[in-house]
Amino acid sequence: MKILIVEDEPKAGDYLVKGLHESGYVADLARNGVDGLALALEHDYDLIVLDVMLPQMDGWTVLSRLRERKETPVLFLTARDDVLDRVKGLELGADDYLVKPFAFAELLARVKTLLRRGPVREAEVIRVADLEIDVLRRRVTRQNQRIDLTAKEFALLHLLAKRQGEVLSRTQIASMVWDMNFDSDTNVVDVAIRRLRAKVDDPFGVKLVQTVRGMGYLLEARA
């Protein structure tokens, strides 16, 4: 198995190469985003371990350009345990993420898991009835009409679409979209749902954002 590591911190990069070699893998190392992307496109790696904060080209850009041509599994390394960063990485096509600092044993376990399952990624375009969500370009259309959403509205719609047909509670939605827990009386989610409906449902005949009384919300087309 051949792995590419894209990591600019010298000690961390050398440590990962040494550890993977000792674990029986072939590992190449790139110390900036430009070189990392070039190697990733030139060679057929089984996995790429990709840092986010890189010189010359950040990890987000590397992954975005890689996904235009290849589906090599990518394990993102991020210095911040930030939900939005993780969501962004997964939306761009990362297969997993690991927060720094990390134990090598955990990284090795994630590497083995990704290599076993291969490139499993969510769809780049999600469709629910006549609603189309282009995840990579962050574009939403319905009946070929462009719908402009704020970042949070897009995150909310994307979450509902990924879990279409599944009822999500207000607490689940708040945790995954706003990275927050809140008292059950707080109406942050309800207000956001109303605003989302005004854009994706109100102008159209078929309603997609459904309320399940006492439970939460889901996205589906009902007869």
PDB file of N, CA, C and O in Angstrom, residues 62-104:
ATOM      1  N   VAL A  62      -5.988  21.897  -2.296  1.00  0.00           N
ATOM      2  CA  VAL A  62      -5.409  20.641  -2.781  1.00  0.00           C
ATOM      3  C   VAL A  62      -6.506  19.600  -2.995  1.00  0.00           C
ATOM      4  O   VAL A  62      -6.591  18.958  -4.046  1.00  0.00           O
ATOM      5  N   LEU A  63      -7.368  19.441  -1.984  1.00  0.00           N
ATOM      6  CA  LEU A  63      -8.427  18.434  -2.072  1.00  0.00           C
ATOM      7  C   LEU A  63      -9.422  18.763  -3.182  1.00  0.00           C
ATOM      8  O   LEU A  63      -9.835  17.883  -3.945  1.00  0.00           O
ATOM      9  N   SER A  64      -9.807  20.025  -3.280  1.00  0.00           N
ATOM     10  CA  SER A  64     -10.767  20.426  -4.299  1.00  0.00           C
ATOM     11  C   SER A  64     -10.238  20.126  -5.702  1.00  0.00           C
ATOM     12  O   SER A  64     -10.961  19.591  -6.554  1.00  0.00           O
ATOM     13  N   ARG A  65      -8.977  20.439  -5.952  1.00  0.00           N
ATOM     14  CA  ARG A  65      -8.398  20.187  -7.273  1.00  0.00           C
ATOM     15  C   ARG A  65      -8.167  18.691  -7.511  1.00  0.00           C
ATOM     16  O   ARG A  65      -8.314  18.206  -8.639  1.00  0.00           O
ATOM     17  N   LEU A  66      -7.807  17.986  -6.467  1.00  0.00           N
ATOM     18  CA  LEU A  66      -7.634  16.544  -6.598  1.00  0.00           C
ATOM     19  C   LEU A  66      -8.943  15.879  -7.007  1.00  0.00           C
ATOM     20  O   LEU A  66      -8.965  14.990  -7.872  1.00  0.00           O
ATOM     21  N   ARG A  67     -10.056  16.311  -6.400  1.00  0.00           N
ATOM     22  CA  ARG A  67     -11.344  15.681  -6.656  1.00  0.00           C
ATOM     23  C   ARG A  67     -11.856  15.943  -8.068  1.00  0.00           C
ATOM     24  O   ARG A  67     -12.775  15.285  -8.530  1.00  0.00           O
ATOM     25  N   GLU A  68     -11.256  16.890  -8.770  1.00  0.00           N
ATOM     26  CA  GLU A  68     -11.632  17.118 -10.159  1.00  0.00           C
ATOM     27  C   GLU A  68     -11.160  15.968 -11.058  1.00  0.00           C
ATOM     28  O   GLU A  68     -11.700  15.761 -12.140  1.00  0.00           O
ATOM     29  N   ARG A  69     -10.178  15.200 -10.571  1.00  0.00           N
ATOM     30  CA  ARG A  69      -9.591  14.152 -11.414  1.00  0.00           C
ATOM     31  C   ARG A  69      -9.508  12.789 -10.749  1.00  0.00           C
ATOM     32  O   ARG A  69      -9.498  11.766 -11.443  1.00  0.00           O
ATOM     33  N   LYS A  70      -9.439  12.750  -9.424  1.00  0.00           N
ATOM     34  CA  LYS A  70      -9.220  11.464  -8.767  1.00  0.00           C
ATOM     35  C   LYS A  70     -10.095  11.317  -7.530  1.00  0.00           C
ATOM     36  O   LYS A  70     -10.516  12.307  -6.919  1.00  0.00           O
ATOM     37  N   GLU A  71     -10.314  10.060  -7.127  1.00  0.00           N
ATOM     38  CA  GLU A  71     -11.099   9.770  -5.939  1.00  0.00           C
ATOM     39  C   GLU A  71     -10.265   9.084  -4.866  1.00  0.00           C
ATOM     40  O   GLU A  71     -10.780   8.328  -4.038  1.00  0.00           O
ATOM     41  N   THR A  72      -8.973   9.336  -4.861  1.00  0.00           N
ATOM     42  CA  THR A  72      -8.089   8.763  -3.849  1.00  0.00           C
ATOM     43  C   THR A  72      -8.602   9.092  -2.454  1.00  0.00           C
ATOM     44  O   THR A  72      -8.907  10.251  -2.162  1.00  0.00           O
ATOM     45  N   PRO A  73      -8.723   8.098  -1.564  1.00  0.00           N
ATOM     46  CA  PRO A  73      -9.160   8.408  -0.188  1.00  0.00           C
ATOM     47  C   PRO A  73      -8.232   9.418   0.478  1.00  0.00           C
ATOM     48  O   PRO A  73      -7.008   9.351   0.310  1.00  0.00           O
ATOM     49  N   VAL A  74      -8.828  10.353   1.219  1.00  0.00           N
ATOM     50  CA  VAL A  74      -8.059  11.411   1.879  1.00  0.00           C
ATOM     51  C   VAL A  74      -8.408  11.463   3.363  1.00  0.00           C
ATOM     52  O   VAL A  74      -9.576  11.535   3.731  1.00  0.00           O
ATOM     53  N   LEU A  75      -7.365  11.426   4.184  1.00  0.00           N
ATOM     54  CA  LEU A  75      -7.502  11.630   5.621  1.00  0.00           C
ATOM     55  C   LEU A  75      -6.980  13.017   5.932  1.00  0.00           C
ATOM     56  O   LEU A  75      -5.793  13.294   5.753  1.00  0.00           O
ATOM     57  N   PHE A  76      -7.866  13.908   6.379  1.00  0.00           N
ATOM     58  CA  PHE A  76      -7.487  15.280   6.675  1.00  0.00           C
ATOM     59  C   PHE A  76      -6.898  15.386   8.075  1.00  0.00           C
ATOM     60  O   PHE A  76      -7.417  14.790   9.025  1.00  0.00           O
ATOM     61  N   LEU A  77      -5.827  16.152   8.207  1.00  0.00           N
ATOM     62  CA  LEU A  77      -5.284  16.513   9.506  1.00  0.00           C
ATOM     63  C   LEU A  77      -5.596  17.984   9.755  1.00  0.00           C
ATOM     64  O   LEU A  77      -5.305  18.832   8.914  1.00  0.00           O
ATOM     65  N   THR A  78      -6.219  18.292  10.889  1.00  0.00           N
ATOM     66  CA  THR A  78      -6.563  19.678  11.196  1.00  0.00           C
ATOM     67  C   THR A  78      -6.130  20.021  12.610  1.00  0.00           C
ATOM     68  O   THR A  78      -6.228  19.187  13.513  1.00  0.00           O
ATOM     69  N   ALA A  79      -5.632  21.232  12.792  1.00  0.00           N
ATOM     70  CA  ALA A  79      -5.135  21.651  14.103  1.00  0.00           C
ATOM     71  C   ALA A  79      -6.250  22.084  15.035  1.00  0.00           C
ATOM     72  O   ALA A  79      -6.052  22.193  16.238  1.00  0.00           O
ATOM     73  N   ARG A  80      -7.446  22.336  14.494  1.00  0.00           N
ATOM     74  CA  ARG A  80      -8.552  22.811  15.325  1.00  0.00           C
ATOM     75  C   ARG A  80      -9.705  21.820  15.294  1.00  0.00           C
ATOM     76  O   ARG A  80     -10.066  21.322  14.243  1.00  0.00           O
ATOM     77  N   ASP A  81     -10.248  21.570  16.465  1.00  0.00           N
ATOM     78  CA  ASP A  81     -11.420  20.696  16.550  1.00  0.00           C
ATOM     79  C   ASP A  81     -12.663  21.546  16.310  1.00  0.00           C
ATOM     80  O   ASP A  81     -13.488  21.757  17.188  1.00  0.00           O
ATOM     81  N   ASP A  82     -12.773  22.044  15.079  1.00  0.00           N
ATOM     82  CA  ASP A  82     -13.833  22.980  14.717  1.00  0.00           C
ATOM     83  C   ASP A  82     -14.813  22.257  13.793  1.00  0.00           C
ATOM     84  O   ASP A  82     -14.423  21.727  12.751  1.00  0.00           O
ATOM     85  N   VAL A  83     -16.078  22.231  14.183  1.00  0.00           N
ATOM     86  CA  VAL A  83     -17.077  21.503  13.407  1.00  0.00           C
ATOM     87  C   VAL A  83     -17.152  22.014  11.975  1.00  0.00           C
ATOM     88  O   VAL A  83     -17.227  21.244  11.018  1.00  0.00           O
ATOM     89  N   LEU A  84     -17.118  23.336  11.795  1.00  0.00           N
ATOM     90  CA  LEU A  84     -17.235  23.895  10.447  1.00  0.00           C
ATOM     91  C   LEU A  84     -16.063  23.475   9.568  1.00  0.00           C
ATOM     92  O   LEU A  84     -16.230  23.218   8.374  1.00  0.00           O
ATOM     93  N   ASP A  85     -14.845  23.404  10.165  1.00  0.00           N
ATOM     94  CA  ASP A  85     -13.694  22.947   9.403  1.00  0.00           C
ATOM     95  C   ASP A  85     -13.878  21.501   8.971  1.00  0.00           C
ATOM     96  O   ASP A  85     -13.582  21.125   7.829  1.00  0.00           O
ATOM     97  N   ARG A  86     -14.372  20.681   9.895  1.00  0.00           N
ATOM     98  CA  ARG A  86     -14.562  19.271   9.567  1.00  0.00           C
ATOM     99  C   ARG A  86     -15.639  19.108   8.507  1.00  0.00           C
ATOM    100  O   ARG A  86     -15.493  18.316   7.575  1.00  0.00           O
ATOM    101  N   VAL A  87     -16.727  19.843   8.657  1.00  0.00           N
ATOM    102  CA  VAL A  87     -17.803  19.770   7.669  1.00  0.00           C
ATOM    103  C   VAL A  87     -17.302  20.215   6.296  1.00  0.00           C
ATOM    104  O   VAL A  87     -17.590  19.579   5.280  1.00  0.00           O
ATOM    105  N   LYS A  88     -16.527  21.301   6.281  1.00  0.00           N
ATOM    106  CA  LYS A  88     -15.991  21.787   5.008  1.00  0.00           C
ATOM    107  C   LYS A  88     -15.132  20.720   4.340  1.00  0.00           C
ATOM    108  O   LYS A  88     -15.250  20.467   3.130  1.00  0.00           O
ATOM    109  N   GLY A  89     -14.263  20.073   5.123  1.00  0.00           N
ATOM    110  CA  GLY A  89     -13.411  19.036   4.565  1.00  0.00           C
ATOM    111  C   GLY A  89     -14.203  17.875   3.994  1.00  0.00           C
ATOM    112  O   GLY A  89     -13.934  17.397   2.891  1.00  0.00           O
ATOM    113  N   LEU A  90     -15.220  17.443   4.725  1.00  0.00           N
ATOM    114  CA  LEU A  90     -16.043  16.323   4.263  1.00  0.00           C
ATOM    115  C   LEU A  90     -16.851  16.702   3.031  1.00  0.00           C
ATOM    116  O   LEU A  90     -17.036  15.891   2.122  1.00  0.00           O
ATOM    117  N   GLU A  91     -17.342  17.950   2.997  1.00  0.00           N
ATOM    118  CA  GLU A  91     -18.104  18.397   1.833  1.00  0.00           C
ATOM    119  C   GLU A  91     -17.230  18.478   0.590  1.00  0.00           C
ATOM    120  O   GLU A  91     -17.694  18.237  -0.527  1.00  0.00           O
ATOM    121  N   LEU A  92     -15.945  18.806   0.776  1.00  0.00           N
ATOM    122  CA  LEU A  92     -15.040  18.886  -0.365  1.00  0.00           C
ATOM    123  C   LEU A  92     -14.630  17.507  -0.863  1.00  0.00           C
ATOM    124  O   LEU A  92     -14.111  17.377  -1.966  1.00  0.00           O
ATOM    125  N   GLY A  93     -14.878  16.480  -0.040  1.00  0.00           N
ATOM    126  CA  GLY A  93     -14.570  15.131  -0.498  1.00  0.00           C
ATOM    127  C   GLY A  93     -13.601  14.356   0.352  1.00  0.00           C
ATOM    128  O   GLY A  93     -13.129  13.295  -0.060  1.00  0.00           O
ATOM    129  N   ALA A  94     -13.259  14.862   1.552  1.00  0.00           N
ATOM    130  CA  ALA A  94     -12.403  14.086   2.442  1.00  0.00           C
ATOM    131  C   ALA A  94     -13.172  12.868   2.949  1.00  0.00           C
ATOM    132  O   ALA A  94     -14.390  12.890   3.074  1.00  0.00           O
ATOM    133  N   ASP A  95     -12.449  11.806   3.253  1.00  0.00           N
ATOM    134  CA  ASP A  95     -13.075  10.577   3.719  1.00  0.00           C
ATOM    135  C   ASP A  95     -13.056  10.467   5.241  1.00  0.00           C
ATOM    136  O   ASP A  95     -13.860   9.745   5.831  1.00  0.00           O
ATOM    137  N   ASP A  96     -12.138  11.165   5.889  1.00  0.00           N
ATOM    138  CA  ASP A  96     -12.052  11.148   7.347  1.00  0.00           C
ATOM    139  C   ASP A  96     -11.182  12.324   7.771  1.00  0.00           C
ATOM    140  O   ASP A  96     -10.538  12.974   6.943  1.00  0.00           O
ATOM    141  N   TYR A  97     -11.200  12.622   9.069  1.00  0.00           N
ATOM    142  CA  TYR A  97     -10.364  13.700   9.579  1.00  0.00           C
ATOM    143  C   TYR A  97      -9.794  13.281  10.921  1.00  0.00           C
ATOM    144  O   TYR A  97     -10.338  12.426  11.623  1.00  0.00           O
ATOM    145  N   LEU A  98      -8.676  13.886  11.281  1.00  0.00           N
ATOM    146  CA  LEU A  98      -8.036  13.625  12.560  1.00  0.00           C
ATOM    147  C   LEU A  98      -7.524  14.950  13.098  1.00  0.00           C
ATOM    148  O   LEU A  98      -6.893  15.725  12.369  1.00  0.00           O
ATOM    149  N   VAL A  99      -7.829  15.217  14.357  1.00  0.00           N
ATOM    150  CA  VAL A  99      -7.472  16.492  14.969  1.00  0.00           C
ATOM    151  C   VAL A  99      -6.087  16.402  15.609  1.00  0.00           C
ATOM    152  O   VAL A  99      -5.777  15.435  16.313  1.00  0.00           O
ATOM    153  N   LYS A 100      -5.246  17.400  15.341  1.00  0.00           N
ATOM    154  CA  LYS A 100      -3.933  17.482  15.983  1.00  0.00           C
ATOM    155  C   LYS A 100      -4.069  18.065  17.397  1.00  0.00           C
ATOM    156  O   LYS A 100      -4.887  18.950  17.590  1.00  0.00           O
ATOM    157  N   PRO A 101      -3.233  17.646  18.329  1.00  0.00           N
ATOM    158  CA  PRO A 101      -2.274  16.529  18.235  1.00  0.00           C
ATOM    159  C   PRO A 101      -2.990  15.198  18.322  1.00  0.00           C
ATOM    160  O   PRO A 101      -4.069  15.098  18.897  1.00  0.00           O
ATOM    161  N   PHE A 102      -2.394  14.171  17.754  1.00  0.00           N
ATOM    162  CA  PHE A 102      -3.027  12.861  17.741  1.00  0.00           C
ATOM    163  C   PHE A 102      -1.994  11.791  18.078  1.00  0.00           C
ATOM    164  O   PHE A 102      -0.780  12.000  17.941  1.00  0.00           O
ATOM    165  N   ALA A 103      -2.485  10.654  18.525  1.00  0.00           N
ATOM    166  CA  ALA A 103      -1.617   9.515  18.780  1.00  0.00           C
ATOM    167  C   ALA A 103      -1.409   8.755  17.471  1.00  0.00           C
ATOM    168  O   ALA A 103      -2.355   8.580  16.694  1.00  0.00           O
ATOM    169  N   PHE A 104      -0.184   8.291  17.235  1.00  0.00           N
ATOM    170  CA  PHE A 104       0.081   7.580  15.982  1.00  0.00           C
ATOM    171  C   PHE A 104      -0.780   6.335  15.871  1.00  0.00           C
ATOM    172  O   PHE A 104      -1.217   5.962  14.778  1.00  0.00           O
TER     173      PHE A 104
END
